[in-house]
XYZ file of C-alpha atoms in Angstrom:
768
model
C -100.099 -24.310 -16.571
C -101.376 -27.909 -16.631
C -100.793 -30.247 -13.650
C -98.576 -32.484 -15.799
C -96.487 -29.529 -16.932
C -96.258 -28.222 -13.395
C -95.175 -31.594 -12.023
C -92.508 -31.977 -14.703
C -91.232 -28.495 -13.908
C -91.026 -29.233 -10.206
C -89.363 -32.568 -10.821
C -86.794 -30.892 -13.048
C -86.067 -28.241 -10.431
C -85.666 -30.882 -7.726
C -83.305 -32.808 -9.973
C -81.228 -29.699 -10.652
C -81.033 -28.955 -6.932
C -79.934 -32.523 -6.161
C -77.276 -32.688 -8.879
C -75.996 -29.186 -8.001
C -75.675 -30.202 -4.349
C -73.802 -33.386 -5.324
C -71.435 -31.521 -7.648
C -70.744 -28.905 -4.961
C -69.987 -31.692 -2.499
C -67.615 -33.382 -4.949
C -65.782 -30.151 -5.724
C -65.563 -28.730 -2.214
C -65.814 -31.846 -0.036
C -62.815 -31.104 2.231
C -64.275 -27.683 3.090
C -67.786 -29.029 3.614
C -66.487 -31.697 5.991
C -64.433 -29.263 8.108
C -65.416 -25.707 7.089
C -63.794 -24.024 10.083
C -60.330 -25.292 9.171
C -60.058 -23.910 5.638
C -59.142 -20.448 4.456
C -60.290 -19.787 0.914
C -57.148 -17.658 1.081
C -55.053 -16.825 4.132
C -54.188 -13.291 3.063
C -55.387 -10.205 1.248
C -59.050 -9.293 1.095
C -60.173 -12.822 1.968
C -58.319 -12.785 5.296
C -59.648 -9.322 6.066
C -63.170 -10.595 5.456
C -62.692 -13.366 8.025
C -61.080 -11.001 10.519
C -63.509 -8.091 10.214
C -66.559 -10.366 10.441
C -65.148 -12.216 13.456
C -64.104 -9.060 15.317
C -67.450 -7.358 14.773
C -69.345 -10.479 15.798
C -67.468 -10.909 19.056
C -66.706 -7.341 20.105
C -68.935 -4.760 18.357
C -72.535 -3.660 18.126
C -74.537 -1.268 15.956
C -72.971 0.247 12.848
C -69.550 0.870 14.411
C -66.556 -1.366 13.715
C -63.718 -0.849 16.201
C -61.297 -3.548 15.091
C -59.066 -1.188 13.097
C -58.257 2.507 12.806
C -57.984 2.951 16.587
C -59.206 5.099 18.290
C -61.693 6.225 15.640
C -62.968 2.899 14.373
C -65.030 2.707 11.189
C -68.553 2.606 9.873
C -69.150 -1.128 9.521
C -70.143 -0.810 5.871
C -66.544 -0.026 4.841
C -64.372 -2.832 6.279
C -64.250 -5.965 4.175
C -66.992 -7.719 6.091
C -70.548 -8.599 5.076
C -72.624 -6.183 7.170
C -75.908 -8.093 7.099
C -74.237 -11.391 7.936
C -72.077 -9.804 10.637
C -75.093 -8.130 12.250
C -76.976 -11.442 12.412
C -73.945 -13.274 13.790
C -73.345 -10.561 16.401
C -76.985 -10.774 17.501
C -76.679 -14.534 17.955
C -73.335 -14.120 19.731
C -74.890 -11.745 22.264
C -77.636 -14.277 22.902
C -75.346 -17.162 23.682
C -74.705 -18.727 20.269
C -70.898 -18.826 19.686
C -71.027 -17.724 16.065
C -67.836 -15.676 16.328
C -65.695 -18.722 17.004
C -67.047 -20.257 13.794
C -66.758 -17.203 11.573
C -64.502 -19.000 9.099
C -66.973 -21.884 8.743
C -69.978 -19.611 8.262
C -68.127 -17.349 5.834
C -67.070 -20.392 3.812
C -70.360 -22.270 3.754
C -72.693 -19.484 2.636
C -70.999 -18.907 -0.754
C -70.890 -22.675 -1.331
C -74.613 -22.901 -0.622
C -75.031 -20.122 -3.164
C -72.998 -22.120 -5.684
C -75.390 -25.057 -5.287
C -78.482 -22.820 -5.462
C -77.462 -20.898 -8.591
C -78.403 -23.684 -11.070
C -81.866 -23.802 -9.490
C -82.385 -20.106 -10.223
C -80.991 -20.504 -13.729
C -83.330 -23.436 -14.302
C -86.306 -21.212 -13.447
C -85.031 -18.576 -15.902
C -84.419 -21.113 -18.666
C -87.876 -22.587 -18.249
C -89.374 -19.136 -18.689
C -87.279 -18.944 -21.859
C -89.404 -21.830 -23.235
C -86.800 -24.549 -22.988
C -87.684 -28.193 -22.238
C -87.245 -29.583 -18.742
C -84.269 -31.888 -19.310
C -82.412 -29.471 -21.559
C -83.046 -26.555 -19.176
C -81.756 -28.642 -16.284
C -78.495 -29.480 -18.089
C -77.917 -25.909 -19.205
C -78.710 -24.547 -15.729
C -75.951 -26.720 -14.282
C -73.442 -25.633 -16.941
C -74.217 -21.943 -16.551
C -74.359 -22.070 -12.755
C -71.039 -23.833 -12.238
C -69.241 -21.556 -14.675
C -70.463 -18.447 -12.849
C -67.894 -15.622 -12.608
C -68.729 -15.217 -8.907
C -67.162 -18.607 -8.161
C -63.846 -17.143 -9.305
C -64.034 -14.651 -6.408
C -64.015 -17.296 -3.659
C -60.353 -16.707 -2.864
C -60.533 -12.927 -3.211
C -63.523 -10.842 -2.226
C -65.595 -13.547 -0.563
C -68.562 -11.194 -0.329
C -68.591 -11.044 -4.156
C -68.837 -14.823 -4.549
C -72.598 -15.242 -4.088
C -73.304 -16.659 -7.521
C -77.103 -16.761 -7.161
C -77.609 -13.050 -6.466
C -77.501 -11.651 -10.020
C -79.712 -14.425 -11.496
C -82.246 -13.878 -8.692
C -82.489 -10.192 -9.518
C -82.774 -10.969 -13.211
C -85.584 -13.421 -12.450
C -87.494 -10.652 -10.666
C -86.986 -8.361 -13.684
C -88.297 -11.108 -15.973
C -91.427 -11.500 -13.863
C -91.959 -7.719 -13.861
C -92.108 -7.808 -17.662
C -94.432 -10.806 -17.707
C -96.838 -9.437 -15.091
C -96.309 -5.668 -14.870
C -99.467 -5.206 -12.777
C -98.240 -7.409 -9.930
C -96.536 -5.304 -7.289
C -94.901 -8.291 -5.594
C -92.095 -8.547 -8.149
C -91.185 -4.886 -7.748
C -91.235 -5.299 -3.970
C -89.203 -8.519 -4.114
C -86.654 -6.835 -6.347
C -86.354 -3.831 -4.042
C -86.090 -5.897 -0.868
C -83.730 -8.334 -2.570
C -81.340 -5.634 -3.739
C -81.243 -4.099 -0.259
C -80.521 -7.459 1.381
C -77.890 -8.312 -1.204
C -76.418 -4.839 -0.808
C -76.195 -5.630 2.893
C -73.806 -8.434 1.949
C -71.939 -6.467 -0.739
C -72.904 -3.081 -2.154
C -71.924 -4.027 -5.701
C -74.867 -6.430 -5.928
C -77.267 -3.610 -5.094
C -75.696 -1.345 -7.692
C -75.484 -4.111 -10.289
C -79.138 -5.069 -9.888
C -80.413 -1.490 -9.941
C -78.289 -0.542 -12.951
C -79.437 -3.705 -14.742
C -83.079 -2.783 -14.149
C -82.476 0.777 -15.349
C -81.009 -0.693 -18.524
C -84.224 -2.667 -18.988
C -86.272 0.480 -18.448
C -84.390 2.271 -21.217
C -84.829 -0.651 -23.617
C -88.510 -1.129 -22.839
C -89.214 2.587 -23.252
C -87.574 2.388 -26.664
C -88.883 -0.926 -27.958
C -92.100 -1.736 -26.091
C -94.613 1.126 -26.106
C -97.214 -1.046 -24.373
C -94.940 -1.312 -21.333
C -94.547 2.420 -20.855
C -97.458 2.764 -18.389
C -95.630 0.424 -16.025
C -92.136 1.870 -16.315
C -92.745 4.233 -13.393
C -92.958 1.226 -11.096
C -89.704 -0.102 -12.485
C -88.009 3.263 -12.006
C -89.169 3.258 -8.395
C -87.882 -0.303 -7.879
C -84.532 0.656 -9.422
C -83.926 3.967 -7.689
C -85.497 3.487 -4.267
C -82.918 0.939 -3.001
C -80.074 3.195 -4.131
C -81.631 6.223 -2.465
C -82.414 4.341 0.749
C -78.867 3.029 0.997
C -77.379 6.434 0.241
C -79.622 8.011 2.853
C -78.593 5.413 5.411
C -74.897 6.097 4.808
C -75.480 9.861 4.928
C -77.286 9.573 8.266
C -74.869 7.163 9.962
C -71.408 7.820 8.501
C -69.828 10.915 10.039
C -66.511 10.761 8.167
C -66.366 13.738 5.825
C -63.015 13.188 4.106
C -63.238 9.831 2.391
C -61.276 9.911 -0.896
C -63.473 11.458 -3.620
C -61.496 9.865 -6.457
C -60.652 6.275 -5.489
C -58.141 4.575 -7.724
C -59.208 2.095 -10.365
C -62.136 3.539 -12.335
C -60.363 3.012 -15.664
C -58.107 0.199 -14.449
C -60.394 -2.399 -12.855
C -62.431 -2.941 -16.001
C -63.445 -5.768 -18.292
C -62.232 -6.285 -21.825
C -62.797 -8.743 -24.628
C -60.222 -11.144 -23.175
C -61.846 -11.341 -19.738
C -65.340 -11.847 -21.198
C -64.852 -13.879 -24.372
C -61.667 -15.936 -23.851
C -60.747 -18.487 -21.132
C -59.623 -16.936 -17.852
C -58.687 -19.934 -15.677
C -57.569 -23.521 -15.876
C -55.877 -25.650 -18.557
C -57.841 -24.121 -21.422
C -56.659 -20.662 -20.366
C -53.067 -21.915 -20.323
C -53.489 -23.395 -23.809
C -55.089 -20.207 -25.083
C -52.273 -18.082 -23.655
C -49.676 -20.331 -25.256
C -51.180 -19.689 -28.685
C -52.567 -16.165 -28.271
C -50.693 -14.580 -25.362
C -52.155 -11.498 -23.703
C -51.490 -9.643 -20.467
C -54.821 -7.809 -20.503
C -56.627 -10.159 -18.115
C -57.990 -8.356 -15.069
C -59.656 -10.511 -12.423
C -61.931 -7.589 -11.518
C -63.421 -7.894 -15.001
C -63.845 -11.670 -15.222
C -67.221 -12.568 -16.738
C -66.147 -15.311 -19.131
C -69.132 -16.632 -21.098
C -67.404 -19.688 -22.570
C -66.168 -20.329 -26.080
C -69.504 -21.808 -27.151
C -71.261 -18.595 -26.141
C -68.549 -16.516 -27.770
C -69.036 -18.438 -31.019
C -72.839 -18.173 -30.783
C -72.725 -14.429 -30.200
C -70.306 -13.940 -33.104
C -72.500 -15.966 -35.482
C -75.567 -14.063 -34.304
C -73.920 -10.724 -35.058
C -72.948 -11.882 -38.559
C -76.417 -13.250 -39.331
C -78.000 -10.093 -37.989
C -75.855 -7.939 -40.237
C -76.703 -10.152 -43.217
C -80.416 -9.773 -42.487
C -80.038 -6.026 -42.280
C -77.911 -5.607 -45.405
C -79.493 -8.167 -47.742
C -83.098 -8.274 -46.640
C -83.411 -4.685 -45.439
C -84.879 -5.984 -42.184
C -83.635 -3.096 -40.102
C -85.822 -3.947 -37.147
C -84.014 -7.276 -36.766
C -80.980 -5.325 -35.605
C -82.662 -4.155 -32.416
C -85.658 -6.503 -32.237
C -84.450 -10.050 -32.912
C -87.020 -12.835 -32.780
C -86.513 -13.740 -29.119
C -88.661 -13.975 -26.008
C -89.238 -10.469 -24.652
C -87.178 -10.896 -21.484
C -84.250 -12.365 -23.413
C -84.253 -9.575 -25.974
C -84.479 -6.807 -23.390
C -81.988 -8.636 -21.194
C -79.444 -8.789 -24.004
C -79.734 -5.065 -24.658
C -79.637 -4.108 -20.962
C -76.711 -6.437 -20.216
C -74.833 -5.110 -23.248
C -75.281 -1.564 -21.965
C -73.802 -2.656 -18.625
C -71.012 -4.437 -20.489
C -70.038 -1.150 -22.121
C -69.883 0.384 -18.645
C -67.806 -2.592 -17.477
C -65.445 -1.901 -20.382
C -64.864 1.548 -18.849
C -66.861 3.471 -21.447
C -66.911 6.397 -21.699
C -64.625 7.059 -18.736
C -61.502 5.525 -20.266
C -61.622 7.805 -23.294
C -59.515 10.919 -22.845
C -61.956 13.149 -24.683
C -64.592 12.238 -22.079
C -62.403 13.292 -19.148
C -64.963 15.931 -18.218
C -67.531 13.146 -17.730
C -65.183 11.307 -15.393
C -64.480 14.455 -13.390
C -68.189 14.905 -12.682
C -69.062 11.244 -12.124
C -68.590 11.266 -8.346
C -71.103 8.512 -7.423
C -69.898 6.257 -10.255
C -66.272 6.715 -9.165
C -67.098 5.099 -5.840
C -67.858 1.907 -7.796
C -64.290 1.904 -8.987
C -64.308 -1.743 -10.138
C -66.475 -1.219 -13.191
C -65.545 -4.675 -14.472
C -67.971 -6.183 -11.973
C -70.895 -4.753 -13.941
C -70.181 -7.365 -16.628
C -71.770 -10.059 -14.440
C -75.323 -9.706 -15.859
C -73.928 -10.102 -19.364
C -72.581 -13.522 -18.436
C -75.979 -14.860 -17.368
C -77.897 -13.296 -20.268
C -75.341 -14.318 -22.903
C -75.218 -17.927 -21.736
C -79.030 -18.090 -21.531
C -79.188 -16.697 -25.048
C -76.713 -19.360 -26.201
C -78.785 -22.119 -24.611
C -81.868 -20.767 -26.388
C -80.100 -20.523 -29.764
C -78.724 -24.072 -29.587
C -82.163 -25.431 -28.805
C -83.789 -23.453 -31.612
C -81.094 -24.693 -34.014
C -81.778 -28.283 -32.951
C -85.530 -27.872 -33.492
C -85.042 -26.213 -36.866
C -82.769 -28.967 -38.168
C -85.125 -31.658 -36.907
C -88.023 -30.042 -38.752
C -85.884 -29.859 -41.886
C -85.484 -33.650 -41.608
C -81.699 -33.533 -41.192
C -81.390 -35.268 -37.796
C -77.687 -35.921 -38.293
C -77.031 -32.177 -38.401
C -79.457 -31.618 -35.573
C -77.162 -33.440 -33.190
C -74.198 -31.224 -34.036
C -75.089 -29.315 -30.895
C -74.189 -32.273 -28.698
C -70.395 -31.884 -29.123
C -70.832 -28.195 -28.363
C -72.614 -29.026 -25.106
C -69.943 -31.566 -24.199
C -67.225 -28.991 -24.851
C -69.154 -26.440 -22.780
C -69.481 -28.927 -19.927
C -65.775 -29.748 -20.115
C -64.831 -26.089 -20.051
C -67.132 -25.416 -17.088
C -65.717 -28.365 -15.157
C -62.112 -27.398 -15.833
C -62.741 -23.849 -14.660
C -64.685 -24.639 -11.490
C -62.458 -27.584 -10.523
C -59.352 -25.416 -10.907
C -60.852 -22.844 -8.558
C -61.935 -25.599 -6.153
C -58.361 -26.921 -6.020
C -57.098 -23.428 -5.232
C -59.445 -22.895 -2.291
C -59.119 -26.344 -0.727
C -55.427 -26.115 0.117
C -55.539 -23.507 2.900
C -55.872 -25.698 5.962
C -55.121 -24.594 9.521
C -57.773 -21.880 9.768
C -59.138 -23.375 12.996
C -56.201 -21.851 14.879
C -56.940 -18.341 13.609
C -59.593 -17.683 16.256
C -58.238 -20.068 18.888
C -57.096 -18.042 21.954
C -54.692 -20.762 23.071
C -52.580 -20.432 19.899
C -52.176 -16.655 19.878
C -48.871 -15.028 20.741
C -50.707 -12.580 22.998
C -51.675 -15.459 25.291
C -48.025 -15.571 26.357
C -48.172 -12.180 28.014
C -48.885 -14.077 31.222
C -45.320 -15.414 31.028
C -44.065 -11.959 31.975
C -46.846 -11.146 34.413
C -48.767 -8.883 32.041
C -52.385 -8.952 30.908
C -54.394 -7.553 28.025
C -56.026 -4.878 30.129
C -52.592 -3.256 30.538
C -52.702 -2.107 26.887
C -55.084 -0.029 24.796
C -54.354 -1.173 21.236
C -52.123 -3.344 19.048
C -49.669 -1.821 16.600
C -48.451 -4.413 14.038
C -44.996 -4.086 12.497
C -44.319 -4.188 9.566
C -47.058 -1.600 9.542
C -49.957 -1.490 7.110
C -52.332 1.302 6.215
C -54.348 0.734 3.049
C -57.633 2.014 1.742
C -57.306 5.760 1.198
C -55.812 5.274 -2.287
C -53.269 7.879 -1.187
C -51.078 5.862 1.171
C -50.103 2.292 0.404
C -48.155 0.917 3.333
C -48.747 -2.773 2.811
C -46.944 -4.270 5.814
C -46.301 -7.979 5.296
C -48.443 -11.098 5.105
C -47.047 -12.129 8.518
C -47.823 -8.857 10.276
C -51.323 -8.688 8.811
C -52.130 -12.280 9.765
C -50.702 -12.060 13.284
C -52.217 -8.618 13.872
C -55.658 -9.735 12.715
C -55.451 -12.879 14.797
C -54.376 -11.047 17.952
C -57.071 -8.387 17.581
C -59.889 -10.836 16.864
C -58.968 -13.064 19.812
C -58.396 -10.311 22.358
C -60.730 -7.528 21.275
C -57.823 -5.067 21.376
C -58.202 -2.840 18.293
C -55.489 -2.379 15.705
C -53.565 0.835 15.174
C -53.601 -0.094 11.496
C -56.084 0.156 8.650
C -57.172 -2.191 5.870
C -60.435 -0.480 4.940
C -61.683 0.695 1.566
C -62.182 4.452 1.214
C -60.824 5.178 4.678
C -60.681 8.700 6.089
C -57.679 10.543 4.666
C -57.196 12.735 7.737
C -57.342 9.813 10.150
C -54.907 7.833 8.016
C -52.489 10.767 8.041
C -52.604 10.880 11.843
C -51.915 7.151 12.063
C -49.028 7.237 9.638
C -47.607 10.209 11.496
C -46.711 7.778 14.302
C -43.889 6.679 11.979
C -42.749 10.202 11.164
C -39.393 11.465 12.396
C -38.865 12.839 15.877
C -39.135 16.336 14.409
C -42.900 15.829 14.149
C -45.353 15.920 17.094
C -47.817 13.013 17.001
C -51.326 14.454 16.761
C -53.110 11.124 17.176
C -52.008 10.736 20.788
C -54.319 13.553 21.882
C -57.269 11.420 20.728
C -56.337 8.353 22.771
C -58.809 7.746 25.623
C -56.084 6.900 28.165
C -52.340 6.684 28.748
C -52.034 2.910 28.637
C -49.105 1.717 26.511
C -49.414 0.274 23.022
C -48.782 -3.426 22.447
C -46.273 -3.557 19.622
C -46.601 -6.838 17.667
C -43.476 -7.356 15.554
C -43.198 -10.222 13.086
C -39.822 -11.371 11.698
C -39.656 -9.403 8.439
C -37.819 -6.550 6.785
C -38.358 -3.215 8.571
C -38.116 0.303 7.229
C -36.006 2.893 9.061
C -39.179 4.411 10.520
C -40.309 0.999 11.812
C -36.896 0.284 13.308
C -37.013 3.628 15.114
C -40.399 2.748 16.604
C -39.283 -0.716 17.704
C -36.331 0.833 19.557
C -38.764 2.935 21.555
C -40.421 -0.187 22.935
C -39.527 -2.675 25.663
C -39.370 -6.354 24.681
C -41.849 -8.512 26.591
C -42.231 -11.779 24.670
C -40.220 -13.281 21.834
C -41.530 -16.227 19.796
C -40.792 -17.562 16.294
C -44.022 -16.119 14.873
C -43.885 -12.686 16.531
C -42.457 -10.614 19.368
C -44.389 -8.360 21.724
C -43.104 -4.979 22.918
C -44.503 -2.477 25.354
C -44.522 0.953 23.737
C -45.183 3.763 26.252
C -47.239 6.715 25.097
C -44.594 9.047 26.521
C -41.980 7.526 24.221
C -44.226 8.131 21.218
C -44.959 11.686 22.308
C -41.320 12.723 22.772
C -39.818 14.825 19.981
C -36.394 16.173 19.123
C -37.667 19.744 18.831
C -36.375 21.005 22.216
C -32.889 19.609 21.512
C -32.981 20.947 17.967
C -33.842 24.455 19.205
C -30.962 24.407 21.720
C -28.576 23.209 19.027
C -29.779 25.885 16.609
C -29.292 28.619 19.193
C -25.671 27.556 19.584
C -24.982 27.064 15.861
C -26.663 30.019 14.194
C -24.223 32.706 15.393
C -21.368 30.709 13.822
C -22.978 30.055 10.433
C -22.575 32.595 7.597
C -25.749 33.885 5.970
C -26.129 32.922 2.320
C -28.399 34.246 -0.404
C -32.028 34.004 0.610
C -31.164 34.066 4.316
C -29.994 30.434 4.332
C -27.482 29.071 6.832
C -25.887 25.643 6.362
C -23.785 23.524 8.700
C -21.243 22.733 5.941
C -19.896 24.731 2.991
C -21.815 22.452 0.600
C -24.336 23.885 -1.809
C -28.018 23.756 -0.855
C -31.248 24.966 -2.416
C -34.572 25.957 -0.851
C -37.512 26.870 -3.079
C -40.391 28.263 -1.042
C -42.618 29.242 -4.019
C -43.572 32.409 -2.124
C -44.209 34.279 -5.384
C -46.353 31.539 -6.932
C -49.919 32.533 -7.947
C -51.483 29.947 -5.660
C -51.555 31.346 -2.119
C -52.245 28.123 -0.189
C -48.691 27.842 1.078
C -47.404 25.703 3.899
C -45.040 28.019 5.796
C -45.432 31.085 3.628
C -48.178 32.418 1.420
C -47.293 30.780 -1.907
C -47.209 27.201 -3.191
C -46.740 25.421 -6.509
C -50.006 24.181 -8.004
C -50.865 22.180 -11.098
C -54.403 20.906 -11.614
C -53.886 18.720 -14.675
C -52.431 15.243 -14.520
C -48.851 15.109 -15.730
C -45.269 15.988 -14.850
C -44.557 19.177 -12.917
C -41.003 20.513 -12.981
C -40.135 21.733 -9.489
C -36.464 22.411 -10.291
C -34.319 22.188 -13.399
C -30.820 23.599 -13.171
C -27.250 23.071 -12.056
C -26.202 21.230 -8.942
C -26.321 23.769 -6.075
C -22.511 23.536 -5.831
C -20.890 21.694 -8.744
C -17.829 20.693 -6.731
C -19.959 18.769 -4.241
C -20.401 15.038 -4.738
C -21.907 12.312 -2.615
C -25.303 11.441 -1.170
C -28.031 14.038 -1.561
C -31.747 14.234 -0.965
C -34.445 16.245 -2.655
C -37.659 16.694 -0.720
C -40.924 18.544 -1.107
C -44.067 18.873 0.962
C -47.311 18.167 -0.867
C -50.804 18.768 0.422
C -52.041 15.425 1.700
C -55.725 16.258 1.399
C -55.856 16.965 -2.300
C -58.589 15.294 -4.324
C -56.267 12.761 -5.919
C -53.411 10.463 -4.906
C -49.772 11.220 -4.197
C -48.210 10.145 -7.486
C -44.423 9.907 -7.628
C -41.404 12.187 -7.400
C -38.348 11.810 -9.614
C -34.822 13.204 -9.607
C -32.879 13.072 -12.858
C -29.121 13.661 -12.723
C -27.698 14.585 -16.170
C -24.100 14.426 -17.376
C -22.602 16.673 -20.038
C -23.859 14.364 -22.808
C -27.450 14.727 -21.650
C -27.608 11.187 -20.277
C -29.652 10.901 -17.117
C -29.739 8.677 -14.068
C -33.265 8.651 -12.651
C -34.368 7.965 -9.079
C -38.114 7.537 -8.447
C -39.993 7.459 -5.146
C -43.638 6.409 -4.831
C -45.537 9.070 -2.885
C -47.860 6.423 -1.422
C -44.978 5.075 0.681
C -44.378 8.364 2.497
C -44.496 8.387 6.306
C -43.492 11.986 7.060
C -46.701 13.858 7.887
C -47.010 17.299 9.453
C -50.419 18.918 9.620
C -52.094 18.583 6.235
C -48.792 18.104 4.429
C -46.814 15.009 3.464
C -43.082 15.116 2.805
C -41.796 13.148 -0.180
C -38.052 12.447 -0.028
C -35.892 11.232 -2.916
C -32.326 10.205 -2.034
C -29.901 10.416 -4.940
C -26.172 10.533 -5.600
C -24.225 13.324 -7.263
C -21.105 12.171 -9.103
C -18.398 14.400 -10.657
C -20.014 13.877 -14.080
C -23.332 15.417 -13.046
C -23.863 18.924 -14.411
C -27.612 19.346 -14.077
C -30.416 17.945 -11.999
C -34.142 17.961 -12.614
C -36.791 17.418 -9.938
C -40.204 16.515 -11.306
C -43.447 15.362 -9.757
C -46.094 13.306 -11.521
C -49.563 13.805 -10.132
C -52.911 15.458 -10.604
C -54.135 18.305 -8.394
C -50.583 18.820 -7.126
C -50.125 21.421 -4.400
C -46.447 21.401 -3.368
C -44.262 23.654 -1.272
C -40.835 24.014 0.348
C -38.578 22.133 -2.035
C -35.203 21.340 -0.448
C -32.082 19.949 -2.112
C -29.161 19.273 0.219
C -26.338 16.829 0.972
C -27.361 14.373 3.681
C -24.575 15.593 5.965
C -25.755 19.201 5.826
C -28.512 20.879 7.820
C -30.151 24.037 6.499
C -31.575 26.805 8.695
C -33.622 29.839 7.702
C -36.408 32.078 8.946
C -39.897 32.599 7.565
C -42.363 35.335 8.436
C -41.767 38.665 10.108
C -42.292 40.231 13.489
C -44.199 38.081 15.955
C -44.852 35.525 13.169
C -41.154 34.975 12.501
C -40.240 31.292 12.796
C -36.979 29.358 12.623
C -36.940 26.470 10.142
C -34.556 23.519 10.009
C -34.594 21.404 6.833
C -38.159 22.697 6.180
C -39.350 21.716 9.704
C -40.497 24.571 12.000
C -38.503 24.675 15.239
C -40.693 27.352 16.782
C -44.494 27.638 16.794
């Protein structure tokens, strides 16, 4: 490289860096001026990222996060924080630097710095693609500011580092150019680990992208085969090291093996090749409406790139069919890194499209793809395709310009200029729309300000934080197992996060991906009826009361019952604080229910099956004792269906046709099955075969006893109803103890014999 060439290259890179910094300042100026006062979004995953990072920074150490899931806490890789960043901030906090107080500012600024740095990386890639300095600089800015990661600023903030994927691609390019130099393999490996420390998807995306290159090089470049072992090591070692770290430090054994979303959070042609945001998206939707946009799969390459790719495919097919140039199909005349990059990125794009997992005839592949299932948002693997496709487009436009100039048709040569102007307009509209969305959330400075928290008013009633052991927000939220989905409210999540971060009191709530199923069941059991002992209380380290934080919202019956157990301490417009004694949580209705049963049973006639009911109304209990599956709840048998679909638990007449009014159908399903909880339906048919259907989402259940979860469907029986059908839609369904009864009727019966004989009320054991 000559000194003149080197100086021009450096000057171009400096110019790109300067312009990128200026554009970032123009777009995000309000945030840059006062970064600690802006939420990219004041709810959802973005808020949890601020909270989890702040709590860990100010109150935790090591790989344990105690801010949620009290008293167990979590491995700090699973909450929606950025582990590497949080660890650095916590280190500084412990050494006197108040990083925790400025978590919002730090969390905001780092992705914006990445936005400004991305064009610099793209410039380096474009220059290695043999593009001139000025042209490479312009294209680097267009590609960088249209990055799909920028669209994640108000969602998963840890996914919004736009420079990460181009940096990893740059290392892969240098590996191919200088396969003998170990430094690029080392830089790739270290880079993927560091990026994985911010967000695991970057580690997986980079390693999968490199493995795609390895496959292409082994196929197309025989001279590279001696060096592929190094690439395999660079691709697999970070994955193995990370997996080994999790295996050695994460002691939770029951994280969900089949998280939801593998065939849902995917890319498609709309999210990659048509506008996804801004005025152009609105115009496109007005003319070609589609509801298939999924923000998890956004990797929009721009209409210019879409057109270029389409033309390239057509020309390639023409070359193959007319000229018999078969090799042009897989070996187009491109720089090596661009050709291999296109193939590798296209392979990842197929994965991002959900292939082959979304095809029913490949269900067996999905069933045995455990590690891949954990990366349930496959659409994110479309990111490399964006950078390669846009680089390819930049290369094609330049080659077209040079070709037309050499053919002495300069007027046609400049046809690319309108395309670049359109590309620039599209990029600006997209990034400016996102910038407008993230610069409206002011007021974040109060989030971590102790003087503005409702808990600071405990002193009004002579109480202090040390009087309590944890905070329980109501409306209650418990999300992350992909089995339960108790979403609380935006108010309760915000106020709960704020109170916990300020005080250091952990939350008796969970907003953690792939959380422990068993621990979640114990937490949700706190909202079960008073017929259920609360197992979690035995794991509390002391008997201090719980601080109940109640925001003004709609409450479920279970939440209302819990609030009534507490004692009001502080009432403010944003939230009220209650003292909830552990003894009140621990109390059950079982002793009273046993006394009542002893007095009632002698007066109740015995029906078929040994049932006794408190009214003459018809009731039905199906214990499935004779079922082939012997993993029963109270008895030996249980209903089991492995395949996904509808299971008929009951189909027949109303237990007593003369009875009308409010009924409930309930069943206990095993809460630790490999899949989610599906839904339960009751269909009430009239004589004409017309049905009224009532559906209950199993994820909303709060009745937990042992390893079983009770799903309850209330429904009404009218005089016209002649038949009812109870069905359950789920995979890996293990269900037991179906009960159909009027709401005003209690049902008693015995299970077992001899010393194992137990009295049951409405499918709840009254005796051990």
